[in-house]
Coordinates of C-alpha atoms and ligand atoms in Angstrom, one line a residue:
X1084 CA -62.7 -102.5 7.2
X1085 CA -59.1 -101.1 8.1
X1086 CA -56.6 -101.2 5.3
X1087 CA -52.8 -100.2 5.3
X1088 CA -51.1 -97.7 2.5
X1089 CA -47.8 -98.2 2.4
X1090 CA -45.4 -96.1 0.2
X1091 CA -41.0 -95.4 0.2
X1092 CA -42.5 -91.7 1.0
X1093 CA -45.1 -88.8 0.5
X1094 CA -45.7 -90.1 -3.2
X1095 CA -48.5 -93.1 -2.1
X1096 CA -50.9 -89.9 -1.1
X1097 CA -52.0 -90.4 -4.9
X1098 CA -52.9 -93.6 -4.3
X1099 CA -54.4 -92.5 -1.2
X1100 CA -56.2 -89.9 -2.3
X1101 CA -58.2 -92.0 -4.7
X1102 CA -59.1 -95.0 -2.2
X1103 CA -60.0 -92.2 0.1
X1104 CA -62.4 -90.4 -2.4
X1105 CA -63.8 -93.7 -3.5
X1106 CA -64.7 -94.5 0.3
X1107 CA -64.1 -98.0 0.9
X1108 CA -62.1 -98.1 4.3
X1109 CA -63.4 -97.4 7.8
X1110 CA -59.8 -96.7 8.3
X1111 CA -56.5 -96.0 7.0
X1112 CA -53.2 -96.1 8.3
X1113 CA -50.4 -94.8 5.8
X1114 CA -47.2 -95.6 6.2
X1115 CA -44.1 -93.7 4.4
X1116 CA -40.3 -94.8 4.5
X1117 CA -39.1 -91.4 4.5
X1118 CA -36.0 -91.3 6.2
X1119 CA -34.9 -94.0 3.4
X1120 CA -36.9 -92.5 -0.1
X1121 CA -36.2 -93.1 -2.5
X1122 CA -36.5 -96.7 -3.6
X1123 CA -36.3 -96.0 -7.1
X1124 CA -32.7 -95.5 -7.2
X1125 CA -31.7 -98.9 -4.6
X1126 CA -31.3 -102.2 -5.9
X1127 CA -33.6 -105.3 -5.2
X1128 CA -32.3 -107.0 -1.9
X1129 CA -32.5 -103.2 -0.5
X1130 CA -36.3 -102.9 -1.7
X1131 CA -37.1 -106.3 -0.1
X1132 CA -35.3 -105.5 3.0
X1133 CA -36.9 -102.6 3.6
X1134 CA -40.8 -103.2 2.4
X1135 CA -40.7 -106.4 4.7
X1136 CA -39.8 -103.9 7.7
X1137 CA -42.6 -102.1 6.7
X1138 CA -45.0 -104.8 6.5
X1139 CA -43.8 -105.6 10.5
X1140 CA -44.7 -102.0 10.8
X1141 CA -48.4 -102.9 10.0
X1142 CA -48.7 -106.2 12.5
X1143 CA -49.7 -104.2 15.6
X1144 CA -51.9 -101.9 13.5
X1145 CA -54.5 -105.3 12.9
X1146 CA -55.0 -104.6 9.1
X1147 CA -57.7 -106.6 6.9
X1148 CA -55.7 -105.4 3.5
X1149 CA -52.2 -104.0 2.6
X1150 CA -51.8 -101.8 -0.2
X1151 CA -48.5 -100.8 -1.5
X1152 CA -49.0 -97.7 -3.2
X1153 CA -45.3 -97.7 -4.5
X1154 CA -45.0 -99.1 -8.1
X1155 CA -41.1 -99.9 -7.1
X1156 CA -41.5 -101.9 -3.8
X1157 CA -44.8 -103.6 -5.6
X1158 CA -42.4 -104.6 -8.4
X1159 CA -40.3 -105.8 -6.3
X1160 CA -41.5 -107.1 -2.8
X1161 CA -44.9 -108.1 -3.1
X1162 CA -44.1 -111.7 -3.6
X1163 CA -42.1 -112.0 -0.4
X1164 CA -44.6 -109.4 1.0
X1165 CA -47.5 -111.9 0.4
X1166 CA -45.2 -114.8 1.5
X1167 CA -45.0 -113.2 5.0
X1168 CA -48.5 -111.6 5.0
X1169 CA -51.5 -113.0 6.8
X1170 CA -53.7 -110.1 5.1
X1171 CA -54.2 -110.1 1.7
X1172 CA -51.5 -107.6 -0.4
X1173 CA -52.5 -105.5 -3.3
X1174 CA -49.7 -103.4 -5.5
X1175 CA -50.0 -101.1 -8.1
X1176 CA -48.7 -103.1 -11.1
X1177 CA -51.7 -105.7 -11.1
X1178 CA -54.2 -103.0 -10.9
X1179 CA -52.7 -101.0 -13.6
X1180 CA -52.4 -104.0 -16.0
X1181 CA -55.9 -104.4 -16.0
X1182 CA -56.4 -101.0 -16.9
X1183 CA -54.8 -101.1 -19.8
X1184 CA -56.6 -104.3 -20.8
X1185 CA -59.7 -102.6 -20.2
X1186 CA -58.8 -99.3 -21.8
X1187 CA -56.5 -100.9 -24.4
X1188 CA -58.0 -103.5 -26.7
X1189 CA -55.8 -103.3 -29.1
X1190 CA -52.9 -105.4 -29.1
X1191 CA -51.1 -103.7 -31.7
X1192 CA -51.5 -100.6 -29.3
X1193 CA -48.0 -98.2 -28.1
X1194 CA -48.1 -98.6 -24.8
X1195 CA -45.5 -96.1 -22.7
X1196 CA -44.2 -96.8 -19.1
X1197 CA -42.5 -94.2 -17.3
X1198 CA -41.2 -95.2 -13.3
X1199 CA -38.0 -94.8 -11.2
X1200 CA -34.7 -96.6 -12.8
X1201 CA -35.7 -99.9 -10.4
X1202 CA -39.1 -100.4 -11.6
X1203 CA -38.1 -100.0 -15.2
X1204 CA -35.2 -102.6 -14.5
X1205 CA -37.3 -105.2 -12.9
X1206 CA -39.3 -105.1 -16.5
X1207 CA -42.4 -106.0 -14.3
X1208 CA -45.1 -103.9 -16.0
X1209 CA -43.5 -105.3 -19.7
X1210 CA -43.2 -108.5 -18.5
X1211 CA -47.0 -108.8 -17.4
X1212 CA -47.6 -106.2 -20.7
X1213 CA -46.3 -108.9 -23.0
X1214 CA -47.9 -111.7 -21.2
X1215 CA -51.4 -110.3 -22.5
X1216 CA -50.7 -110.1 -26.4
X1217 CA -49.2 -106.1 -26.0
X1218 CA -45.8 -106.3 -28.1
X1219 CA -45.1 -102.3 -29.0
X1220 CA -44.0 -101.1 -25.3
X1221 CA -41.6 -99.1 -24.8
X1222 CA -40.1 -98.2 -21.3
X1223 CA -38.5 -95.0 -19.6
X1224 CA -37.0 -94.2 -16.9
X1225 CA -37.7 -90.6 -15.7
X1226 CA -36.6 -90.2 -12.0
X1227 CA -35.9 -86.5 -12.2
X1228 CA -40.0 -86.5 -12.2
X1229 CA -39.9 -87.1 -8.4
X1230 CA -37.8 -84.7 -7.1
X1231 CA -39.6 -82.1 -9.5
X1232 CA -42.9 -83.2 -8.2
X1233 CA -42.0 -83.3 -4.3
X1234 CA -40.6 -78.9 -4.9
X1235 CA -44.3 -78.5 -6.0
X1236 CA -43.3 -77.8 -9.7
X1237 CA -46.7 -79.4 -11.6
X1238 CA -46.1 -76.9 -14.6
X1239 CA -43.1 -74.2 -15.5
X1240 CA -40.0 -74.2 -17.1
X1241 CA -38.1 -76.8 -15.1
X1242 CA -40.7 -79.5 -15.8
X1243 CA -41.0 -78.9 -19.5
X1244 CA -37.5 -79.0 -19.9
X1245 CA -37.5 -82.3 -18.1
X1246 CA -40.3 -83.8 -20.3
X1247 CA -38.5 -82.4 -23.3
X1248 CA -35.5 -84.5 -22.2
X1249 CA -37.2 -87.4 -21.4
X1250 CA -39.9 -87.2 -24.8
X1251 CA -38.3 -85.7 -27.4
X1252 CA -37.3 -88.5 -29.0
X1253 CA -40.9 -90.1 -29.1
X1254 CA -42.9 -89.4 -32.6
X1255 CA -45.7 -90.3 -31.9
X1256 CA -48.2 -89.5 -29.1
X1257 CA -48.3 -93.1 -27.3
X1258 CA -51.6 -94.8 -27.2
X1259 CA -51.5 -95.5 -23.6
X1260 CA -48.8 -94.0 -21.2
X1261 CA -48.7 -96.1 -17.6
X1262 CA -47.7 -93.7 -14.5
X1263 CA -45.7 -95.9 -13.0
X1264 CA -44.6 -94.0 -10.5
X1265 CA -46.7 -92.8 -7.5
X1266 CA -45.6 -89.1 -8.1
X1267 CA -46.5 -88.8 -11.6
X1268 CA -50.5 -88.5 -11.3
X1269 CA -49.4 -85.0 -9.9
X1270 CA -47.7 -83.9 -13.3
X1271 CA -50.5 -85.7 -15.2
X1272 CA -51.9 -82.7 -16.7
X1273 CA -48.3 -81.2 -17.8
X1274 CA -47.7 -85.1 -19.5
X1275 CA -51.4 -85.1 -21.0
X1276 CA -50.7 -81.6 -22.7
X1277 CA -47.2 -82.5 -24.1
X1278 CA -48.8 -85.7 -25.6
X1279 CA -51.5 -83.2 -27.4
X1280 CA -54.3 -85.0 -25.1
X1281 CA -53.7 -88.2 -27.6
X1282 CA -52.7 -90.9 -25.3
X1283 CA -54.9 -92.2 -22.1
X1284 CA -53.0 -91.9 -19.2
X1285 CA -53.3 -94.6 -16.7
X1286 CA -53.6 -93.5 -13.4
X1287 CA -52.1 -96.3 -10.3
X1288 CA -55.0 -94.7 -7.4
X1289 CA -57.7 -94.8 -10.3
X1290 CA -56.6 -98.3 -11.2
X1291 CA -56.2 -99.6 -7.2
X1292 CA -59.5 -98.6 -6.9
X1293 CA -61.0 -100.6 -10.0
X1294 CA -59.2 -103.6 -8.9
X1295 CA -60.2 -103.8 -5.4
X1296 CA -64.0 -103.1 -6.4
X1297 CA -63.7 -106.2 -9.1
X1298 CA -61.3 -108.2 -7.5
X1299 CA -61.7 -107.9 -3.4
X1300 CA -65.3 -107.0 -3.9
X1301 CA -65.1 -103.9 -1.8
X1302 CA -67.6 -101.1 -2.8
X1303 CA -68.4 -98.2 -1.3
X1304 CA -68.6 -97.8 2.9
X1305 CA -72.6 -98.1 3.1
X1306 CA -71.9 -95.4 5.5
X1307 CA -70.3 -93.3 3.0
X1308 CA -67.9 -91.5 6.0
X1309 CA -64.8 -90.8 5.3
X1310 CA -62.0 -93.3 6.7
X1311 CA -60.2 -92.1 9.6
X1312 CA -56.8 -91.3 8.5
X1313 CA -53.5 -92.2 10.3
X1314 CA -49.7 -91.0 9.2
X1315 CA -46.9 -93.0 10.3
X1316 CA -43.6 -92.3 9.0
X1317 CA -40.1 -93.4 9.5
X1318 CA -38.7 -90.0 9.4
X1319 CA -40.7 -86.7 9.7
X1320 CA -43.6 -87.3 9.8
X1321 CA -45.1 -83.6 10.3
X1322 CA -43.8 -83.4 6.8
X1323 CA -45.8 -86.3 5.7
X1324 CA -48.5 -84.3 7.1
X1325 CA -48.2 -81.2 6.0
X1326 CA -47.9 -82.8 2.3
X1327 CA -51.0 -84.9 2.6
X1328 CA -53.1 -81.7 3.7
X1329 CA -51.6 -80.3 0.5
X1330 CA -52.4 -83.2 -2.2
X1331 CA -55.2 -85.0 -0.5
X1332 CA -57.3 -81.8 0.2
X1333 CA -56.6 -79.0 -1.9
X1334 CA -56.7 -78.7 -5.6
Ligands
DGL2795 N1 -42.8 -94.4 -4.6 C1 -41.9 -94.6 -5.6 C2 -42.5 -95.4 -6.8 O1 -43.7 -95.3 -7.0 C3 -41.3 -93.3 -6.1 C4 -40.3 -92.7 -5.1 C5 -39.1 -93.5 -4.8 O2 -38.2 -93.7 -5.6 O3 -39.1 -94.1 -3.7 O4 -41.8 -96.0 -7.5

């Protein structure tokens, strides 16, 4: 089975990295907007635009699935993705939705999403959130995250002034806090510690993963091979490369 990763950069190797490790694909082609990241900051006709030029991207490549490993083009695009689509499309919000439900019983629970400026605008983690009973959400933007992440910074000074900014204001450690931004899973330690390891962290690879197992039925390769891995990029793409060595097989 071939699937497409598709991301507004480097920042869908999380997501990558955890549908690689859980070995479901034969193969894999990534694909990262790089000469136009990041999406997080555009407004909605731009995110549109551009994921539906990346989903002509993927119609030579014969895909049997799309993933879009970007929570901002999947809160977005994916509707006019799917509309266009003759493989089935996963995003990340679904999947991370019904990781909350299934970490998260409690309705009465604080739930915490933290994404670019566009995916906290579109409201569509709260939305779906407050569709399923959760009512004490609350929803930050923290961009500076993702240039902090992409200079390699995944503890320090610069990032704990940066949560500091972001969290001060929070009293109490949430119950759940949704990454809902593919770069975040990097800092996830650094956010775990400032939240006194009280809150579960849900993780969009992690989640993608779950989702595809109880909702596409795909397991494990019975082969158990690693995919084969391909990089596309619209800009760079030794860079792409160099990164995913770096995040998808090192430490
Ligand atoms: N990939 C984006 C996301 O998950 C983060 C980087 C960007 O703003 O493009 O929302």
């Amino acid at each position: 089975m071939k699937a497409g990763v598709f991301d507004s950069g480097v920042g869908g190797l999380t997501v990558l990295k955890s549908i690689l490790n859980a070995q479901m694909f034969d193969e894999i082609i990534y694909y990262g907007d790089t000469a136009r990241v990041p999406y997080g900051v555009k407004d909605k006709q731009t995110i549109i635009s551009f994921s539906l030029e990346a989903l002509d991207f993927f119609a030579p490549h014969q895909i049997d699935i799309l993933i879009i490993a970007c929570n901002t083009a999947s809160a977005y695009a994916i509707e006019a993705m799917r509309e266009k689509s003759s493989v089935p499309i996963v995003g990340v919000i679904e999947p991370g939705i019904q990781a909350v439900k299934n970490k998260i019983q409690d309705k009465n629970a604080s739930i915490l999403i933290i994404a670019t400026k566009a995916t906290i605008a579109s409201k569509a983690y709260e939305c779906k959130l407050q569709a399923c009973g959760y009512h004490q959400i609350q929803s930050l933007a923290t961009g500076l995250f993702v240039p902090i992440v992409e200079e390699g910074m995944k503890d320090g000074e610069i990032l704990d002034a940066t949560m500091w900014h972001y969290f001060s204001s929070i009293a109490t450690p949430p119950q759940a806090i949704i990454l809902g931004c593919t770069h975040f899973p990097l800092i996830a330690p650094a956010i775990d510690g400032f939240f006194k390891h009280q809150s579960q962290l849900i993780h969009s690879g992690d989640a993608i993963v779950d989702y595809l197992q109880k909702n596409h039925k795909i397991h494990q390769n019975p082969s158990k091979k690693q995919a084969k891995l391909h990089f596309y990029a619209s800009s760079n793409v030794s860079s792409l490369e160099k990164t995913a060595q770096e995040w998808l097989f090192s430490k």
